[in-house]
PDB file of C-alpha atoms and ligand atoms in Angstrom:
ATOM      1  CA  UNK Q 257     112.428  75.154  88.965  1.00 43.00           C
ATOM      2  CA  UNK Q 258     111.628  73.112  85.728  1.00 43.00           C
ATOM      3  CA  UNK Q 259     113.621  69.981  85.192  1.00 46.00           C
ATOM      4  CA  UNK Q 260     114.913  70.381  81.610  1.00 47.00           C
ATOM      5  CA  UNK Q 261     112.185  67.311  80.670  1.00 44.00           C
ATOM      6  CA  UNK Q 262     109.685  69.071  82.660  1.00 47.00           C
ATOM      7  CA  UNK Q 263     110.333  72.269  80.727  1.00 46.00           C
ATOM      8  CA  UNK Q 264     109.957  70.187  77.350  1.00 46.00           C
ATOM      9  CA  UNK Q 265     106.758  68.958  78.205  1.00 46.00           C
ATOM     10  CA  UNK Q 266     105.644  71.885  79.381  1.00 42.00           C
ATOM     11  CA  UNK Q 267     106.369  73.312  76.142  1.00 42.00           C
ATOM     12  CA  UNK Q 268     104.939  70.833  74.185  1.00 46.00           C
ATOM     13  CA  UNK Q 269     101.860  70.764  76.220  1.00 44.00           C
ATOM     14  CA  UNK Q 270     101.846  74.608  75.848  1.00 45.00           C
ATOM     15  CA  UNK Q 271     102.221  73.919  72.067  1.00 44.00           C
ATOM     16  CA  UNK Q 272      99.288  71.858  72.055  1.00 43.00           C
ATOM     17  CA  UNK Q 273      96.930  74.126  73.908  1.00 44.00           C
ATOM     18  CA  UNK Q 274      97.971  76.901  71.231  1.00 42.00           C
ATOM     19  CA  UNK Q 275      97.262  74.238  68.295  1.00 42.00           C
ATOM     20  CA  UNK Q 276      93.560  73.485  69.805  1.00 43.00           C
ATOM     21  CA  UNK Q 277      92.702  76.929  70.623  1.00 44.00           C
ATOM     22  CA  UNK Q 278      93.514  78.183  66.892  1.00 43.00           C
ATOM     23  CA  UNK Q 279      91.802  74.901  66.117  1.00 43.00           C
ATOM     24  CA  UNK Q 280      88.793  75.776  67.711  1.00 45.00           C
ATOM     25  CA  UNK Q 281      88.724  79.807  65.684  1.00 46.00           C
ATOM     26  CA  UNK Q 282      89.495  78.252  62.251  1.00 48.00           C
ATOM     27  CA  UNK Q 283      87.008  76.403  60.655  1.00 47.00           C
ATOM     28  CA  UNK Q 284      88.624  73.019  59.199  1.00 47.00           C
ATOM     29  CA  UNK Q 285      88.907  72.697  55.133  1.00 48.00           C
ATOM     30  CA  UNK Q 286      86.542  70.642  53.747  1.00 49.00           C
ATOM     31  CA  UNK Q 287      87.075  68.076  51.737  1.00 57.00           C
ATOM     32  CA  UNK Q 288      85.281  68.852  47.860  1.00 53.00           C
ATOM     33  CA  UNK Q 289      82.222  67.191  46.789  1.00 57.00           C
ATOM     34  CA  UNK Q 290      83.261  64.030  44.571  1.00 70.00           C
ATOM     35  CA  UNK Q 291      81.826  65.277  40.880  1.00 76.00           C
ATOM     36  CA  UNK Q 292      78.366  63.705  40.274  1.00 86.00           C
ATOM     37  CA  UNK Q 293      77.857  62.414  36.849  1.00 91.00           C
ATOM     38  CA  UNK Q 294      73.853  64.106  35.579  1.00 93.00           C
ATOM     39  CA  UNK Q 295      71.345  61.717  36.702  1.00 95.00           C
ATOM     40  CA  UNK Q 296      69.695  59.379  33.744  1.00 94.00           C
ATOM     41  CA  UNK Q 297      66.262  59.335  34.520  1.00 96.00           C
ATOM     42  CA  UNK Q 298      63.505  60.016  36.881  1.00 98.00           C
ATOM     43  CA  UNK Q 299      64.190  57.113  39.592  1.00 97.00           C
ATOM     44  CA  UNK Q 300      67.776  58.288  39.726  1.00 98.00           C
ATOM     45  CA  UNK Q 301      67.479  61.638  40.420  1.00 98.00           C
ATOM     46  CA  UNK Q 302      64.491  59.971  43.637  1.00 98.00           C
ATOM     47  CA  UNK Q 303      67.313  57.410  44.426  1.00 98.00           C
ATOM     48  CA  UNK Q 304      69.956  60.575  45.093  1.00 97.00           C
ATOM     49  CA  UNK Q 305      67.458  63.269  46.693  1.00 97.00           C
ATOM     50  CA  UNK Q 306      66.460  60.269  49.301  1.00 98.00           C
ATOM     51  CA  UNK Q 307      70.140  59.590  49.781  1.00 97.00           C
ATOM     52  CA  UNK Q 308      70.880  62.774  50.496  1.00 96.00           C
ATOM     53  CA  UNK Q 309      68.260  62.486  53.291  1.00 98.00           C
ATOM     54  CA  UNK Q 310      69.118  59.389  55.281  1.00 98.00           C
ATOM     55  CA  UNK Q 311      72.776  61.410  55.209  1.00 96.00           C
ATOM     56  CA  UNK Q 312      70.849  64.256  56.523  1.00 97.00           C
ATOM     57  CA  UNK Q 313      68.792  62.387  59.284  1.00 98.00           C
ATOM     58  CA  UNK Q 314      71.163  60.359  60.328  1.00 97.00           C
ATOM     59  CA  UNK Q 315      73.545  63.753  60.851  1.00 96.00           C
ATOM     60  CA  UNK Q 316      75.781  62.982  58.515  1.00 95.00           C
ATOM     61  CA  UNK Q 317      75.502  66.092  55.966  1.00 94.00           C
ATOM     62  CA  UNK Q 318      78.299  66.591  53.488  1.00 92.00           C
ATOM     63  CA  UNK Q 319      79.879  70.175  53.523  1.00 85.00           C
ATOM     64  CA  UNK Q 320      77.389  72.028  51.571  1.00 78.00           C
ATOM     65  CA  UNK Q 321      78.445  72.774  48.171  1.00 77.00           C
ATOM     66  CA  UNK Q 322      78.577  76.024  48.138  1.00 79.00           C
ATOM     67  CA  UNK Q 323      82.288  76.335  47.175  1.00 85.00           C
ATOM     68  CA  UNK Q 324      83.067  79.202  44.700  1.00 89.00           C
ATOM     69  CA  UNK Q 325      83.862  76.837  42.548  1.00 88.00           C
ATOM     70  CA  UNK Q 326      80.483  75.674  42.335  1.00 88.00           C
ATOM     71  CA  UNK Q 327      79.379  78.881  42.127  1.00 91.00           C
ATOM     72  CA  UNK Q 328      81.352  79.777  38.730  1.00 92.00           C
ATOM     73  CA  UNK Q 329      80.156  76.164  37.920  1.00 90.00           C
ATOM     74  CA  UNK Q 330      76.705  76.705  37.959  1.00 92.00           C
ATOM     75  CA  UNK Q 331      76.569  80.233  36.551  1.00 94.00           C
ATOM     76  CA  UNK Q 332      77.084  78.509  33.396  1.00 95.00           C
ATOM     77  CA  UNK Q 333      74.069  77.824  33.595  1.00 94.00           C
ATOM     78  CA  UNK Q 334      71.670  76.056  36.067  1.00 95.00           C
ATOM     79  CA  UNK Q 335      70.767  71.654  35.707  1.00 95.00           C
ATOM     80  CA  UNK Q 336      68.761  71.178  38.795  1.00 97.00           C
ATOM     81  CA  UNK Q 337      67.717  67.340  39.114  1.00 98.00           C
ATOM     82  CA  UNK Q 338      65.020  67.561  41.264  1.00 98.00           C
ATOM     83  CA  UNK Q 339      61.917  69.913  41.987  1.00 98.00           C
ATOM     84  CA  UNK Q 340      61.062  70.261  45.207  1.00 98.00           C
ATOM     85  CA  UNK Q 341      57.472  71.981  46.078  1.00 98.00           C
ATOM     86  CA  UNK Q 342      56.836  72.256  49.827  1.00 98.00           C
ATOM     87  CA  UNK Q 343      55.430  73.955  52.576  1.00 98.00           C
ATOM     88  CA  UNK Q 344      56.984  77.794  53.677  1.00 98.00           C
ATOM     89  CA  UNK Q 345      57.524  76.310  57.179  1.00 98.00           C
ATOM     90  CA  UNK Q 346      60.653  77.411  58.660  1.00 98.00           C
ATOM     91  CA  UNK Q 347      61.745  73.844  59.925  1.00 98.00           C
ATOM     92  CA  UNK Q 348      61.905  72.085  56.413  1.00 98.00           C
ATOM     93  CA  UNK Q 349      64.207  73.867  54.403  1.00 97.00           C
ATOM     94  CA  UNK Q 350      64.680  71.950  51.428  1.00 98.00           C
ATOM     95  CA  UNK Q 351      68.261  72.174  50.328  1.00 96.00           C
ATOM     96  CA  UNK Q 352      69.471  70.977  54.620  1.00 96.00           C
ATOM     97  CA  UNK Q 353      66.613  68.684  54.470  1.00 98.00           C
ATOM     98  CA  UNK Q 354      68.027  66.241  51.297  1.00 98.00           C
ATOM     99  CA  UNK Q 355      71.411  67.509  51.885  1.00 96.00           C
ATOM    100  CA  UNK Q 356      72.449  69.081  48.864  1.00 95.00           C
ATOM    101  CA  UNK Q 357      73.994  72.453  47.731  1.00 92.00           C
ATOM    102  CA  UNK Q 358      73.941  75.303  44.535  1.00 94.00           C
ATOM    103  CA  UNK Q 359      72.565  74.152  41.856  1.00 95.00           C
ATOM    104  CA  UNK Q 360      71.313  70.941  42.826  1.00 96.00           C
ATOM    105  CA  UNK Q 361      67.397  71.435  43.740  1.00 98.00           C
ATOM    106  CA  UNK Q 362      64.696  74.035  41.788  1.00 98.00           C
ATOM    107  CA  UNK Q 363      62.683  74.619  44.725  1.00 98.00           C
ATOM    108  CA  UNK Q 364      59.116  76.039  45.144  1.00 98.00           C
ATOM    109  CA  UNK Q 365      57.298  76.920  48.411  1.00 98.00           C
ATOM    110  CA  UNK Q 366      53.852  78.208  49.658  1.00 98.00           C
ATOM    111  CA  UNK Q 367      52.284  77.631  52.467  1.00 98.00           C
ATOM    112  CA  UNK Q 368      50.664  73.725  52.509  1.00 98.00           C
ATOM    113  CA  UNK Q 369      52.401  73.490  48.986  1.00 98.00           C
ATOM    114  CA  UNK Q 370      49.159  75.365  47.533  1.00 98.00           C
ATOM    115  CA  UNK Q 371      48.993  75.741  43.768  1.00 98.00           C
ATOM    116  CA  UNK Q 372      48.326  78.692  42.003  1.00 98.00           C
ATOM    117  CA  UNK Q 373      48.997  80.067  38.812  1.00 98.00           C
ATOM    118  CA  UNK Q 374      52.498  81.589  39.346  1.00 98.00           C
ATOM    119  CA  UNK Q 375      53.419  78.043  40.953  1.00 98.00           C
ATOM    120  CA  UNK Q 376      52.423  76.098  38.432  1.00 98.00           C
ATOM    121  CA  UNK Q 377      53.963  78.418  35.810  1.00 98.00           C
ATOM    122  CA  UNK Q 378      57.319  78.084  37.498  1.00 98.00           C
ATOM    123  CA  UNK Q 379      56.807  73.846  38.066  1.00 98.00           C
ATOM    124  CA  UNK Q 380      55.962  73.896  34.661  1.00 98.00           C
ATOM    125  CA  UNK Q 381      59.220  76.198  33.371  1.00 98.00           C
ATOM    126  CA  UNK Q 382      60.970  73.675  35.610  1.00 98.00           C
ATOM    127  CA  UNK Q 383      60.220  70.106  33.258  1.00 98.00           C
ATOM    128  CA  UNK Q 384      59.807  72.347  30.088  1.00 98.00           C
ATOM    129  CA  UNK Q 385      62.963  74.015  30.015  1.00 98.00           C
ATOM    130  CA  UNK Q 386      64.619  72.853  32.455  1.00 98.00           C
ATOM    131  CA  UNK Q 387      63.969  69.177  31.990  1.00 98.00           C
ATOM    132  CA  UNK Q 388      63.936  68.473  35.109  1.00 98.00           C
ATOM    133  CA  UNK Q 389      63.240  64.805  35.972  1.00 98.00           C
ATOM    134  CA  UNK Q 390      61.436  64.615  39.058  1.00 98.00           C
ATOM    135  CA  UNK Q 391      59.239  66.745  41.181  1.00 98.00           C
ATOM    136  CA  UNK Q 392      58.703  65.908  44.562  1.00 98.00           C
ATOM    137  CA  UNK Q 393      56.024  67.518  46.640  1.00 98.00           C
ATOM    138  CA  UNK Q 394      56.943  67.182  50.362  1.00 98.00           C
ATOM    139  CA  UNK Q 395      54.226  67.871  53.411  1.00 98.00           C
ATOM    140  CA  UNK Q 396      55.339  67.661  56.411  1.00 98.00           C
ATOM    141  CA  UNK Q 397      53.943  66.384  60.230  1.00 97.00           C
ATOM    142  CA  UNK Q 398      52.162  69.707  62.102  1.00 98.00           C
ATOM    143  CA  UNK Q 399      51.976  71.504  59.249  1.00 98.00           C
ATOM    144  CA  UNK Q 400      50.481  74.813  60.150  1.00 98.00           C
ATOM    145  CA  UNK Q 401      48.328  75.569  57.287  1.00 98.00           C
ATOM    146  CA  UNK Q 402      46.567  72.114  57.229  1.00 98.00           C
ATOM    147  CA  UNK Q 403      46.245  72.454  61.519  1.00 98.00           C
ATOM    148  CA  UNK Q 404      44.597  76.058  60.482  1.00 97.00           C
ATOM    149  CA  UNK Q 405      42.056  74.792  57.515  1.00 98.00           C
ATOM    150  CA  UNK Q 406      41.502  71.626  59.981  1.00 97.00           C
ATOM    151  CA  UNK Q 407      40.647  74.250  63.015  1.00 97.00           C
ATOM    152  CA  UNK Q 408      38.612  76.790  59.948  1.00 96.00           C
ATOM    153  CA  UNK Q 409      36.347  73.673  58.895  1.00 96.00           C
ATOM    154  CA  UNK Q 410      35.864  72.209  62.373  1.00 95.00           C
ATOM    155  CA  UNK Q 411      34.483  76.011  63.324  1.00 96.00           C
ATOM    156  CA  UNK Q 412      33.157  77.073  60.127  1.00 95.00           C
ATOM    157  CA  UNK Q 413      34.922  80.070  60.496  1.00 95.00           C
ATOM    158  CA  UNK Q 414      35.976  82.279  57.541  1.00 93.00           C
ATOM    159  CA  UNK Q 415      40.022  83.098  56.983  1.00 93.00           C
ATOM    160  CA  UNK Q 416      40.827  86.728  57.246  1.00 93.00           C
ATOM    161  CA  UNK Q 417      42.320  88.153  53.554  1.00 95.00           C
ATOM    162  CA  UNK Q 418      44.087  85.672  51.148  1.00 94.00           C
ATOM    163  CA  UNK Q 419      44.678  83.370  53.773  1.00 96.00           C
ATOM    164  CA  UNK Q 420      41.214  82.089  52.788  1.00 96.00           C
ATOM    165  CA  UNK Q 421      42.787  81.340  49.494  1.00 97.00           C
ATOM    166  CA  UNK Q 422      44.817  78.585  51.199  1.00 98.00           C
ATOM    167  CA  UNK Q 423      41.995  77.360  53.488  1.00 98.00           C
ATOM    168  CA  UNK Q 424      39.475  76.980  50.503  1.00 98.00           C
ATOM    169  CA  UNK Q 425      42.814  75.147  48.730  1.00 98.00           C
ATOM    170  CA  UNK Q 426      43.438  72.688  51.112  1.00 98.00           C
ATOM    171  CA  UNK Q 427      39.608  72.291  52.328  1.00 98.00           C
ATOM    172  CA  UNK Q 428      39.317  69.513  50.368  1.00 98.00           C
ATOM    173  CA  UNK Q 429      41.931  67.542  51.812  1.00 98.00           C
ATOM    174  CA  UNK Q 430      40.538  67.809  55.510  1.00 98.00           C
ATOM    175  CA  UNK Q 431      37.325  66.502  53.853  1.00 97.00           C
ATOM    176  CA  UNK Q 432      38.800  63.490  52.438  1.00 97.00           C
ATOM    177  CA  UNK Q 433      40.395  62.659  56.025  1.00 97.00           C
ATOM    178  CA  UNK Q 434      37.061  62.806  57.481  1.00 95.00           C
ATOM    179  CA  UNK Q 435      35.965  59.517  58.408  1.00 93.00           C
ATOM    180  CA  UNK Q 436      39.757  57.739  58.260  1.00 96.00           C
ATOM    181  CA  UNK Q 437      40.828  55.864  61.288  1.00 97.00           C
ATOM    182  CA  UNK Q 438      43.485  57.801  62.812  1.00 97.00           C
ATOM    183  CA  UNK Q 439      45.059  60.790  63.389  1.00 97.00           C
ATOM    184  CA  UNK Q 440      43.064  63.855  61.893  1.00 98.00           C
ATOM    185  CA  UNK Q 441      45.655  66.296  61.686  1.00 98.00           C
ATOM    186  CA  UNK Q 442      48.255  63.681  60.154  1.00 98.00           C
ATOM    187  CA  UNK Q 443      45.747  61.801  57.833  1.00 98.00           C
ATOM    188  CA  UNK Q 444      44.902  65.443  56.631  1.00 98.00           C
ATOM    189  CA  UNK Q 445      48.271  66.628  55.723  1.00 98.00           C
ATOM    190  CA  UNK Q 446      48.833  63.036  53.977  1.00 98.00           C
ATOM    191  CA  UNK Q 447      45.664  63.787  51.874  1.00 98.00           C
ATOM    192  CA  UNK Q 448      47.081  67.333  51.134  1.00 98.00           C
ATOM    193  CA  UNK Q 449      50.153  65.462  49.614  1.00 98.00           C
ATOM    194  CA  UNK Q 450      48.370  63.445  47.269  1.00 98.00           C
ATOM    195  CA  UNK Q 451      45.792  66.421  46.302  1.00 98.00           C
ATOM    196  CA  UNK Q 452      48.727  68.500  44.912  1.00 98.00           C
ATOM    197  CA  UNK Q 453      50.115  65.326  43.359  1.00 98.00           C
ATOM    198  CA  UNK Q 454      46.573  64.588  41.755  1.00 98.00           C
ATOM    199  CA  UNK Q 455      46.528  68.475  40.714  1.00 98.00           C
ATOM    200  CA  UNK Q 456      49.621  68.327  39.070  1.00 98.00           C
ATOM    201  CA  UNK Q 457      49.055  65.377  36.923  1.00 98.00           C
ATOM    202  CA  UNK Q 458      45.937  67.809  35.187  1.00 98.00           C
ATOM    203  CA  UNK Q 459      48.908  70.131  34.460  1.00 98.00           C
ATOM    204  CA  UNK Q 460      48.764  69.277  29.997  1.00 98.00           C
ATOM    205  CA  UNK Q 461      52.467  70.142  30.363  1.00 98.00           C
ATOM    206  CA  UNK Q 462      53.717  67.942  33.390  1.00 98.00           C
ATOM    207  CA  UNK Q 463      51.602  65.228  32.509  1.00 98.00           C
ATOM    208  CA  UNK Q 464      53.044  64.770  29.197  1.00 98.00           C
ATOM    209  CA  UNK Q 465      56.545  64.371  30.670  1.00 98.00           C
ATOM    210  CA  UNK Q 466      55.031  61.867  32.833  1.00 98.00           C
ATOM    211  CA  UNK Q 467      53.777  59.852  29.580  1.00 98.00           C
ATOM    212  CA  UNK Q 468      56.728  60.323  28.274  1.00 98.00           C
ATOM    213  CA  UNK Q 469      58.718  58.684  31.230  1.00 97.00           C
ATOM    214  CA  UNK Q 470      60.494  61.860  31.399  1.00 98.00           C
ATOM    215  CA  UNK Q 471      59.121  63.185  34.560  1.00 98.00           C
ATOM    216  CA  UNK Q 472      58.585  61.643  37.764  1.00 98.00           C
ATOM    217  CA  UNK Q 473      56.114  63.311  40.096  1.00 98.00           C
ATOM    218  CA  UNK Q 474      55.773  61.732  43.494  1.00 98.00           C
ATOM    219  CA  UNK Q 475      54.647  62.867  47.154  1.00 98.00           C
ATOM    220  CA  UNK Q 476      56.309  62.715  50.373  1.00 98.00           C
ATOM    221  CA  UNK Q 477      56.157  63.785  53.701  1.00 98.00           C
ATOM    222  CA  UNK Q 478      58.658  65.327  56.463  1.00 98.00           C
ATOM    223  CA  UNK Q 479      59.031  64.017  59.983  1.00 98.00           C
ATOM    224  CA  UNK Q 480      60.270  67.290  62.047  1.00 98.00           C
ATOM    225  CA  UNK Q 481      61.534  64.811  64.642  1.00 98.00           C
ATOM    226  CA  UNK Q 482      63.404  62.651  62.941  1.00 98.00           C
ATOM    227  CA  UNK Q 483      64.381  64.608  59.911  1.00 98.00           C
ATOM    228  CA  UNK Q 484      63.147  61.645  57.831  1.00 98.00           C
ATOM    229  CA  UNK Q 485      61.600  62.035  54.534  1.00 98.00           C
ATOM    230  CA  UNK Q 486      58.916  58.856  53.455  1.00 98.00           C
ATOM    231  CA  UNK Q 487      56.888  58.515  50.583  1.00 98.00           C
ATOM    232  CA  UNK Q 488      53.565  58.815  49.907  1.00 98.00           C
ATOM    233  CA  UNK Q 489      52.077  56.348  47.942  1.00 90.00           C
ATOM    234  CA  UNK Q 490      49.412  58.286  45.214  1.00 79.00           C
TER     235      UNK Q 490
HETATM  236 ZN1   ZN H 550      53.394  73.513  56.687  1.00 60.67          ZN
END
């Protein structure tokens, strides 16, 4: 028989295995988002997308603002600060990548960030409307569609159906790598980076903002390791 002490503890005890088990089946409440004031300017809005990755990286991700608050916040109407136009690949999602929630990020993806007219229509609607301050273009390491135009040029081989629309894109990068001391693969996708960027400044639009001082557009690239994001200097 149970001391009455032993019976105490052994209903407190049973107490606490209760409290951790429910603990485990209910998701905690997380604490809000502190309100962000609107970014000024072009660095700012770089200076808070890279923050939000070295939280990301370094797994310490805020709860994602996704509150329904937020939601009725933002239906107001939308103030993205950044654009981000990246690659389709399923391991760099933008919004878990730089750590940020509704609202925050106007994001554009094709496969080895690949113009065409619909993108740059919506990058443009982005700094024209939207005034949108920055637009980051992010590669990333083993991309898939630079590996594929890498493997297409090496063999001379003709993509089946549009996909030859992004080899014949992104051709020109691999041929700029050619000759770099190096990885192939890697110095490829960094050329890729900084052929978007270089397309986008011809953009009459985009690269008014950027006379203006109103638009910031900068390349980067993805580390799927790591989860780091580092800048590509143009
Ligand atoms: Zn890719």
């Amino acid at each position: 028989m149970f001391s009455s002490i032993n019976r105490r503890r052994f209903l407190h005890l049973s107490g606490l295995a209760v409290s951790a088990t429910l603990g485990a089946c209910v998701a905690p409440i997380q604490a809000p988002l502190p309100v962000e004031a609107p970014v000024q300017n072009p660095q700012e809005a770089l200076d808070r997308l890279l923050a939000g990755n070295q939280r990301y990286s370094a797994n310490r991700s805020l709860p994602l603002n996704e509150s329904s608050q937020r939601r009725a916040e933002v239906a107001q109407g939308q103030h993205p600060f950044a654009t981000i136009f990246s690659c389709v690949d399923s391991r760099v999602p933008p919004e878990m990548v730089f750590d940020r929630g509704l609202g925050d990020l106007f994001v554009i993806r094709t496969a080895g960030h690949v113009i065409d007219e619909a993108v740059l229509g919506s990058l443009e609607f982005g700094v024209a409307e939207l005034k949108i301050p920055l637009l980051l273009v992010m590669g990333h390491a083993k991309c898939g569609a630079v590996k594929a135009t890498l493997e297409a040029v090496e063999q001379q081989a003709k993509a089946p159906a549009s996909i030859g629309y992004l080899v014949n894109s992104i051709t020109p990068a691999i041929e700029e790598a050619v000759g770099q001391s190096g990885d192939m693969l890697d110095n490829s996708i960094k050329a890729n980076v900084k052929l978007t960027v270089n397309q986008l400044h011809e953009s009459p639009i985009l690269a008014e903002a950027v006379a203006q001082g109103q638009l910031l557009i900068v390349g980067a690239q993805y580390d799927l390791d790591t989860g780091a994001v580092v800048m590509i200097e143009s």
